[in-house]
Amino acid sequence: MPRREPGAVVHDPDEVVKRALGMARDRTVTSRDGTRIAIAARSLCLHGDTPGAAELARRVRSELTAAGVRIRSFG
């Protein structure tokens, strides 16, 4: 959904981590209406203009790594 719509940008760090782990481990995302959708994501984007983005990125990386998700660059 477009970022300007209410609820499109997640500000709660715990929720961001939960969603990132869901995408990486469970290979699912949850739609706006609550439907779980299977995905095959190869990357995760965190927008740098979100307040606290750098700390949030560090936390997401740490949690993904702790969960056994391999982090690597494209190339």
mmCIF file of N, CA, C and O in Angstrom:
data_model
loop_
_atom_site.group_PDB
_atom_site.id
_atom_site.type_symbol
_atom_site.label_atom_id
_atom_site.label_comp_id
_atom_site.label_asym_id
_atom_site.label_seq_id
_atom_site.Cartn_x
_atom_site.Cartn_y
_atom_site.Cartn_z
ATOM 1 N N MET A 1 0.848 -1.171 0.000
ATOM 2 C CA MET A 1 0.000 0.000 0.000
ATOM 3 C C MET A 1 0.889 1.228 0.000
ATOM 4 O O MET A 1 2.002 1.176 0.507
ATOM 5 N N PRO A 2 0.424 2.320 -0.572
ATOM 6 C CA PRO A 2 1.240 3.533 -0.608
ATOM 7 C C PRO A 2 1.598 4.012 0.799
ATOM 8 O O PRO A 2 0.784 3.917 1.720
ATOM 9 N N ARG A 3 2.798 4.513 0.951
ATOM 10 C CA ARG A 3 3.286 4.927 2.268
ATOM 11 C C ARG A 3 2.479 6.051 2.888
ATOM 12 O O ARG A 3 2.496 6.235 4.090
ATOM 13 N N ARG A 4 1.771 6.818 2.091
ATOM 14 C CA ARG A 4 1.008 7.940 2.654
ATOM 15 C C ARG A 4 -0.325 7.514 3.248
ATOM 16 O O ARG A 4 -0.991 8.293 3.903
ATOM 17 N N GLU A 5 -0.719 6.261 3.041
ATOM 18 C CA GLU A 5 -1.971 5.772 3.624
ATOM 19 C C GLU A 5 -1.766 5.431 5.100
ATOM 20 O O GLU A 5 -0.705 4.948 5.488
ATOM 21 N N PRO A 6 -2.790 5.683 5.920
ATOM 22 C CA PRO A 6 -2.679 5.358 7.346
ATOM 23 C C PRO A 6 -2.343 3.878 7.552
ATOM 24 O O PRO A 6 -2.926 3.005 6.909
ATOM 25 N N GLY A 7 -1.364 3.626 8.407
ATOM 26 C CA GLY A 7 -0.975 2.254 8.712
ATOM 27 C C GLY A 7 0.033 1.648 7.763
ATOM 28 O O GLY A 7 0.502 0.534 7.985
ATOM 29 N N ALA A 8 0.386 2.370 6.703
ATOM 30 C CA ALA A 8 1.323 1.815 5.721
ATOM 31 C C ALA A 8 2.746 1.733 6.276
ATOM 32 O O ALA A 8 3.471 0.790 5.984
ATOM 33 N N VAL A 9 3.135 2.710 7.071
ATOM 34 C CA VAL A 9 4.475 2.719 7.653
ATOM 35 C C VAL A 9 4.377 2.222 9.090
ATOM 36 O O VAL A 9 3.617 2.753 9.884
ATOM 37 N N VAL A 10 5.132 1.204 9.389
ATOM 38 C CA VAL A 10 5.126 0.620 10.728
ATOM 39 C C VAL A 10 6.185 1.325 11.560
ATOM 40 O O VAL A 10 7.356 1.355 11.187
ATOM 41 N N HIS A 11 5.778 1.879 12.696
ATOM 42 C CA HIS A 11 6.702 2.628 13.552
ATOM 43 C C HIS A 11 7.126 1.846 14.789
ATOM 44 O O HIS A 11 8.129 2.196 15.406
ATOM 45 N N ASP A 12 6.402 0.805 15.140
ATOM 46 C CA ASP A 12 6.722 0.014 16.329
ATOM 47 C C ASP A 12 7.867 -0.950 16.006
ATOM 48 O O ASP A 12 7.697 -1.857 15.187
ATOM 49 N N PRO A 13 9.045 -0.770 16.623
ATOM 50 C CA PRO A 13 10.190 -1.635 16.328
ATOM 51 C C PRO A 13 9.894 -3.129 16.526
ATOM 52 O O PRO A 13 10.360 -3.952 15.742
ATOM 53 N N ASP A 14 9.132 -3.478 17.548
ATOM 54 C CA ASP A 14 8.811 -4.889 17.767
ATOM 55 C C ASP A 14 8.000 -5.453 16.598
ATOM 56 O O ASP A 14 8.216 -6.587 16.172
ATOM 57 N N GLU A 15 7.089 -4.656 16.072
ATOM 58 C CA GLU A 15 6.275 -5.101 14.934
ATOM 59 C C GLU A 15 7.118 -5.225 13.663
ATOM 60 O O GLU A 15 6.946 -6.157 12.886
ATOM 61 N N VAL A 16 8.049 -4.296 13.476
ATOM 62 C CA VAL A 16 8.936 -4.366 12.308
ATOM 63 C C VAL A 16 9.754 -5.657 12.358
ATOM 64 O O VAL A 16 9.860 -6.379 11.369
ATOM 65 N N VAL A 17 10.322 -5.954 13.524
ATOM 66 C CA VAL A 17 11.107 -7.181 13.682
ATOM 67 C C VAL A 17 10.224 -8.404 13.448
ATOM 68 O O VAL A 17 10.612 -9.341 12.741
ATOM 69 N N LYS A 18 9.038 -8.403 14.020
ATOM 70 C CA LYS A 18 8.110 -9.528 13.841
ATOM 71 C C LYS A 18 7.811 -9.764 12.360
ATOM 72 O O LYS A 18 7.826 -10.903 11.882
ATOM 73 N N ARG A 19 7.561 -8.697 11.630
ATOM 74 C CA ARG A 19 7.257 -8.832 10.201
ATOM 75 C C ARG A 19 8.464 -9.313 9.407
ATOM 76 O O ARG A 19 8.335 -10.153 8.521
ATOM 77 N N ALA A 20 9.638 -8.780 9.734
ATOM 78 C CA ALA A 20 10.850 -9.212 9.036
ATOM 79 C C ALA A 20 11.107 -10.701 9.270
ATOM 80 O O ALA A 20 11.429 -11.445 8.333
ATOM 81 N N LEU A 21 10.961 -11.134 10.507
ATOM 82 C CA LEU A 21 11.152 -12.561 10.811
ATOM 83 C C LEU A 21 10.104 -13.417 10.098
ATOM 84 O O LEU A 21 10.415 -14.494 9.597
ATOM 85 N N GLY A 22 8.878 -12.935 10.031
ATOM 86 C CA GLY A 22 7.827 -13.674 9.332
ATOM 87 C C GLY A 22 8.146 -13.848 7.857
ATOM 88 O O GLY A 22 7.951 -14.919 7.287
ATOM 89 N N MET A 23 8.662 -12.788 7.242
ATOM 90 C CA MET A 23 9.022 -12.873 5.827
ATOM 91 C C MET A 23 10.181 -13.842 5.611
ATOM 92 O O MET A 23 10.180 -14.642 4.676
ATOM 93 N N ALA A 24 11.175 -13.771 6.486
ATOM 94 C CA ALA A 24 12.380 -14.584 6.310
ATOM 95 C C ALA A 24 12.187 -16.041 6.710
ATOM 96 O O ALA A 24 12.631 -16.943 6.004
ATOM 97 N N ARG A 25 11.535 -16.290 7.836
ATOM 98 C CA ARG A 25 11.392 -17.666 8.334
ATOM 99 C C ARG A 25 10.152 -18.360 7.805
ATOM 100 O O ARG A 25 10.214 -19.513 7.384
ATOM 101 N N ASP A 26 9.026 -17.661 7.887
ATOM 102 C CA ASP A 26 7.751 -18.291 7.536
ATOM 103 C C ASP A 26 7.382 -18.089 6.077
ATOM 104 O O ASP A 26 6.452 -18.708 5.578
ATOM 105 N N ARG A 27 8.100 -17.180 5.416
ATOM 106 C CA ARG A 27 7.837 -16.834 4.021
ATOM 107 C C ARG A 27 6.392 -16.386 3.805
ATOM 108 O O ARG A 27 5.736 -16.793 2.853
ATOM 109 N N THR A 28 5.923 -15.549 4.729
ATOM 110 C CA THR A 28 4.581 -14.991 4.621
ATOM 111 C C THR A 28 4.582 -13.512 4.998
ATOM 112 O O THR A 28 5.463 -13.053 5.709
ATOM 113 N N VAL A 29 3.596 -12.811 4.487
ATOM 114 C CA VAL A 29 3.280 -11.455 4.924
ATOM 115 C C VAL A 29 1.794 -11.449 5.240
ATOM 116 O O VAL A 29 1.039 -12.292 4.755
ATOM 117 N N THR A 30 1.392 -10.498 6.050
ATOM 118 C CA THR A 30 -0.016 -10.370 6.391
ATOM 119 C C THR A 30 -0.560 -9.130 5.710
ATOM 120 O O THR A 30 -0.008 -8.039 5.857
ATOM 121 N N SER A 31 -1.636 -9.303 4.958
ATOM 122 C CA SER A 31 -2.227 -8.187 4.229
ATOM 123 C C SER A 31 -2.979 -7.262 5.178
ATOM 124 O O SER A 31 -3.184 -7.577 6.347
ATOM 125 N N ARG A 32 -3.419 -6.162 4.648
ATOM 126 C CA ARG A 32 -4.160 -5.176 5.432
ATOM 127 C C ARG A 32 -5.391 -5.791 6.082
ATOM 128 O O ARG A 32 -5.739 -5.449 7.206
ATOM 129 N N ASP A 33 -6.057 -6.745 5.393
ATOM 130 C CA ASP A 33 -7.275 -7.348 5.954
ATOM 131 C C ASP A 33 -6.998 -8.562 6.837
ATOM 132 O O ASP A 33 -7.911 -9.230 7.287
ATOM 133 N N GLY A 34 -5.694 -8.849 7.081
ATOM 134 C CA GLY A 34 -5.327 -9.948 7.966
ATOM 135 C C GLY A 34 -5.046 -11.269 7.277
ATOM 136 O O GLY A 34 -4.671 -12.238 7.926
ATOM 137 N N THR A 35 -5.217 -11.324 5.968
ATOM 138 C CA THR A 35 -4.941 -12.548 5.215
ATOM 139 C C THR A 35 -3.434 -12.781 5.149
ATOM 140 O O THR A 35 -2.673 -11.868 4.840
ATOM 141 N N ARG A 36 -3.012 -14.008 5.438
ATOM 142 C CA ARG A 36 -1.587 -14.354 5.314
ATOM 143 C C ARG A 36 -1.322 -14.768 3.875
ATOM 144 O O ARG A 36 -2.044 -15.583 3.321
ATOM 145 N N ILE A 37 -0.272 -14.215 3.304
ATOM 146 C CA ILE A 37 0.060 -14.435 1.903
ATOM 147 C C ILE A 37 1.460 -15.035 1.821
ATOM 148 O O ILE A 37 2.407 -14.493 2.408
ATOM 149 N N ALA A 38 1.589 -16.138 1.101
ATOM 150 C CA ALA A 38 2.890 -16.768 0.909
ATOM 151 C C ALA A 38 3.736 -15.910 -0.031
ATOM 152 O O ALA A 38 3.233 -15.371 -1.021
ATOM 153 N N ILE A 39 5.016 -15.780 0.293
ATOM 154 C CA ILE A 39 5.939 -15.005 -0.535
ATOM 155 C C ILE A 39 7.258 -15.756 -0.681
ATOM 156 O O ILE A 39 7.538 -16.677 0.075
ATOM 157 N N ALA A 40 8.044 -15.327 -1.636
ATOM 158 C CA ALA A 40 9.400 -15.855 -1.811
ATOM 159 C C ALA A 40 10.341 -14.658 -1.923
ATOM 160 O O ALA A 40 10.974 -14.443 -2.950
ATOM 161 N N ALA A 41 10.394 -13.854 -0.867
ATOM 162 C CA ALA A 41 11.210 -12.633 -0.873
ATOM 163 C C ALA A 41 12.690 -12.976 -0.829
ATOM 164 O O ALA A 41 13.098 -13.910 -0.146
ATOM 165 N N ARG A 42 13.468 -12.206 -1.564
ATOM 166 C CA ARG A 42 14.920 -12.358 -1.546
ATOM 167 C C ARG A 42 15.596 -11.163 -0.906
ATOM 168 O O ARG A 42 16.807 -11.154 -0.723
ATOM 169 N N SER A 43 14.807 -10.134 -0.615
ATOM 170 C CA SER A 43 15.379 -8.942 -0.003
ATOM 171 C C SER A 43 14.347 -8.279 0.904
ATOM 172 O O SER A 43 13.156 -8.568 0.826
ATOM 173 N N LEU A 44 14.847 -7.395 1.731
ATOM 174 C CA LEU A 44 14.012 -6.659 2.669
ATOM 175 C C LEU A 44 14.463 -5.201 2.611
ATOM 176 O O LEU A 44 15.658 -4.917 2.681
ATOM 177 N N CYS A 45 13.519 -4.289 2.456
ATOM 178 C CA CYS A 45 13.836 -2.869 2.368
ATOM 179 C C CYS A 45 13.354 -2.157 3.618
ATOM 180 O O CYS A 45 12.190 -2.289 4.005
ATOM 181 N N LEU A 46 14.258 -1.445 4.251
ATOM 182 C CA LEU A 46 13.909 -0.555 5.354
ATOM 183 C C LEU A 46 14.166 0.865 4.861
ATOM 184 O O LEU A 46 15.280 1.177 4.451
ATOM 185 N N HIS A 47 13.158 1.714 4.888
ATOM 186 C CA HIS A 47 13.301 3.066 4.371
ATOM 187 C C HIS A 47 14.127 3.923 5.315
ATOM 188 O O HIS A 47 13.828 4.016 6.501
ATOM 189 N N GLY A 48 15.135 4.555 4.781
ATOM 190 C CA GLY A 48 16.043 5.368 5.574
ATOM 191 C C GLY A 48 15.444 6.650 6.109
ATOM 192 O O GLY A 48 16.007 7.266 7.001
ATOM 193 N N ASP A 49 14.291 7.065 5.579
ATOM 194 C CA ASP A 49 13.680 8.300 6.067
ATOM 195 C C ASP A 49 12.713 8.061 7.221
ATOM 196 O O ASP A 49 12.111 8.992 7.738
ATOM 197 N N THR A 50 12.580 6.825 7.651
ATOM 198 C CA THR A 50 11.764 6.514 8.823
ATOM 199 C C THR A 50 12.540 6.943 10.068
ATOM 200 O O THR A 50 13.730 6.642 10.179
ATOM 201 N N PRO A 51 11.907 7.663 10.991
ATOM 202 C CA PRO A 51 12.628 8.051 12.211
ATOM 203 C C PRO A 51 13.235 6.828 12.916
ATOM 204 O O PRO A 51 12.576 5.804 13.081
ATOM 205 N N GLY A 52 14.518 6.930 13.273
ATOM 206 C CA GLY A 52 15.198 5.829 13.951
ATOM 207 C C GLY A 52 15.592 4.694 13.022
ATOM 208 O O GLY A 52 15.855 3.579 13.481
ATOM 209 N N ALA A 53 15.651 4.956 11.720
ATOM 210 C CA ALA A 53 15.883 3.893 10.729
ATOM 211 C C ALA A 53 17.189 3.134 10.947
ATOM 212 O O ALA A 53 17.219 1.908 10.815
ATOM 213 N N ALA A 54 18.258 3.827 11.280
ATOM 214 C CA ALA A 54 19.548 3.149 11.443
ATOM 215 C C ALA A 54 19.504 2.155 12.603
ATOM 216 O O ALA A 54 19.943 1.007 12.465
ATOM 217 N N GLU A 55 18.969 2.566 13.730
ATOM 218 C CA GLU A 55 18.864 1.668 14.879
ATOM 219 C C GLU A 55 17.911 0.520 14.570
ATOM 220 O O GLU A 55 18.145 -0.627 14.945
ATOM 221 N N LEU A 56 16.840 0.826 13.886
ATOM 222 C CA LEU A 56 15.880 -0.209 13.509
ATOM 223 C C LEU A 56 16.539 -1.247 12.594
ATOM 224 O O LEU A 56 16.364 -2.450 12.780
ATOM 225 N N ALA A 57 17.331 -0.785 11.644
ATOM 226 C CA ALA A 57 18.033 -1.699 10.741
ATOM 227 C C ALA A 57 18.998 -2.595 11.513
ATOM 228 O O ALA A 57 19.091 -3.797 11.243
ATOM 229 N N ARG A 58 19.713 -1.998 12.480
ATOM 230 C CA ARG A 58 20.622 -2.817 13.304
ATOM 231 C C ARG A 58 19.852 -3.881 14.069
ATOM 232 O O ARG A 58 20.274 -5.040 14.157
ATOM 233 N N ARG A 59 18.720 -3.500 14.614
ATOM 234 C CA ARG A 59 17.921 -4.462 15.393
ATOM 235 C C ARG A 59 17.365 -5.566 14.501
ATOM 236 O O ARG A 59 17.415 -6.751 14.869
ATOM 237 N N VAL A 60 16.834 -5.207 13.337
ATOM 238 C CA VAL A 60 16.304 -6.218 12.419
ATOM 239 C C VAL A 60 17.414 -7.185 12.015
ATOM 240 O O VAL A 60 17.231 -8.407 12.041
ATOM 241 N N ARG A 61 18.570 -6.654 11.664
ATOM 242 C CA ARG A 61 19.691 -7.517 11.277
ATOM 243 C C ARG A 61 20.077 -8.460 12.416
ATOM 244 O O ARG A 61 20.296 -9.651 12.206
ATOM 245 N N SER A 62 20.169 -7.925 13.622
ATOM 246 C CA SER A 62 20.532 -8.728 14.778
ATOM 247 C C SER A 62 19.519 -9.850 15.018
ATOM 248 O O SER A 62 19.904 -11.009 15.259
ATOM 249 N N GLU A 63 18.253 -9.530 14.944
ATOM 250 C CA GLU A 63 17.202 -10.533 15.183
ATOM 251 C C GLU A 63 17.173 -11.587 14.068
ATOM 252 O O GLU A 63 16.970 -12.774 14.337
ATOM 253 N N LEU A 64 17.351 -11.150 12.828
ATOM 254 C CA LEU A 64 17.383 -12.109 11.722
ATOM 255 C C LEU A 64 18.577 -13.056 11.866
ATOM 256 O O LEU A 64 18.436 -14.267 11.714
ATOM 257 N N THR A 65 19.732 -12.492 12.187
ATOM 258 C CA THR A 65 20.930 -13.306 12.365
ATOM 259 C C THR A 65 20.747 -14.288 13.524
ATOM 260 O O THR A 65 21.094 -15.471 13.401
ATOM 261 N N ALA A 66 20.191 -13.820 14.624
ATOM 262 C CA ALA A 66 19.953 -14.692 15.779
ATOM 263 C C ALA A 66 18.992 -15.825 15.436
ATOM 264 O O ALA A 66 19.080 -16.909 16.017
ATOM 265 N N ALA A 67 18.101 -15.588 14.481
ATOM 266 C CA ALA A 67 17.136 -16.606 14.075
ATOM 267 C C ALA A 67 17.710 -17.543 13.010
ATOM 268 O O ALA A 67 17.012 -18.429 12.515
ATOM 269 N N GLY A 68 18.983 -17.325 12.651
ATOM 270 C CA GLY A 68 19.623 -18.208 11.678
ATOM 271 C C GLY A 68 19.426 -17.796 10.232
ATOM 272 O O GLY A 68 19.751 -18.560 9.319
ATOM 273 N N VAL A 69 18.931 -16.593 10.009
ATOM 274 C CA VAL A 69 18.742 -16.104 8.647
ATOM 275 C C VAL A 69 20.082 -15.570 8.151
ATOM 276 O O VAL A 69 20.729 -14.770 8.821
ATOM 277 N N ARG A 70 20.504 -16.031 6.983
ATOM 278 C CA ARG A 70 21.768 -15.605 6.414
ATOM 279 C C ARG A 70 21.605 -14.237 5.747
ATOM 280 O O ARG A 70 20.749 -14.069 4.879
ATOM 281 N N ILE A 71 22.435 -13.286 6.131
ATOM 282 C CA ILE A 71 22.414 -11.951 5.558
ATOM 283 C C ILE A 71 23.562 -11.864 4.555
ATOM 284 O O ILE A 71 24.695 -12.193 4.884
ATOM 285 N N ARG A 72 23.247 -11.422 3.349
ATOM 286 C CA ARG A 72 24.307 -11.280 2.346
ATOM 287 C C ARG A 72 23.923 -10.202 1.342
ATOM 288 O O ARG A 72 22.751 -9.851 1.211
ATOM 289 N N SER A 73 24.917 -9.707 0.666
ATOM 290 C CA SER A 73 24.674 -8.671 -0.342
ATOM 291 C C SER A 73 24.353 -9.329 -1.682
ATOM 292 O O SER A 73 24.671 -10.501 -1.906
ATOM 293 N N PHE A 74 23.718 -8.567 -2.539
ATOM 294 C CA PHE A 74 23.484 -9.044 -3.904
ATOM 295 C C PHE A 74 24.767 -8.851 -4.677
ATOM 296 O O PHE A 74 25.508 -7.922 -4.461
ATOM 297 N N GLY A 75 25.008 -9.729 -5.615
ATOM 298 C CA GLY A 75 26.180 -9.475 -6.444
ATOM 299 C C GLY A 75 26.836 -10.695 -6.955
ATOM 300 O O GLY A 75 26.696 -11.793 -6.739
#
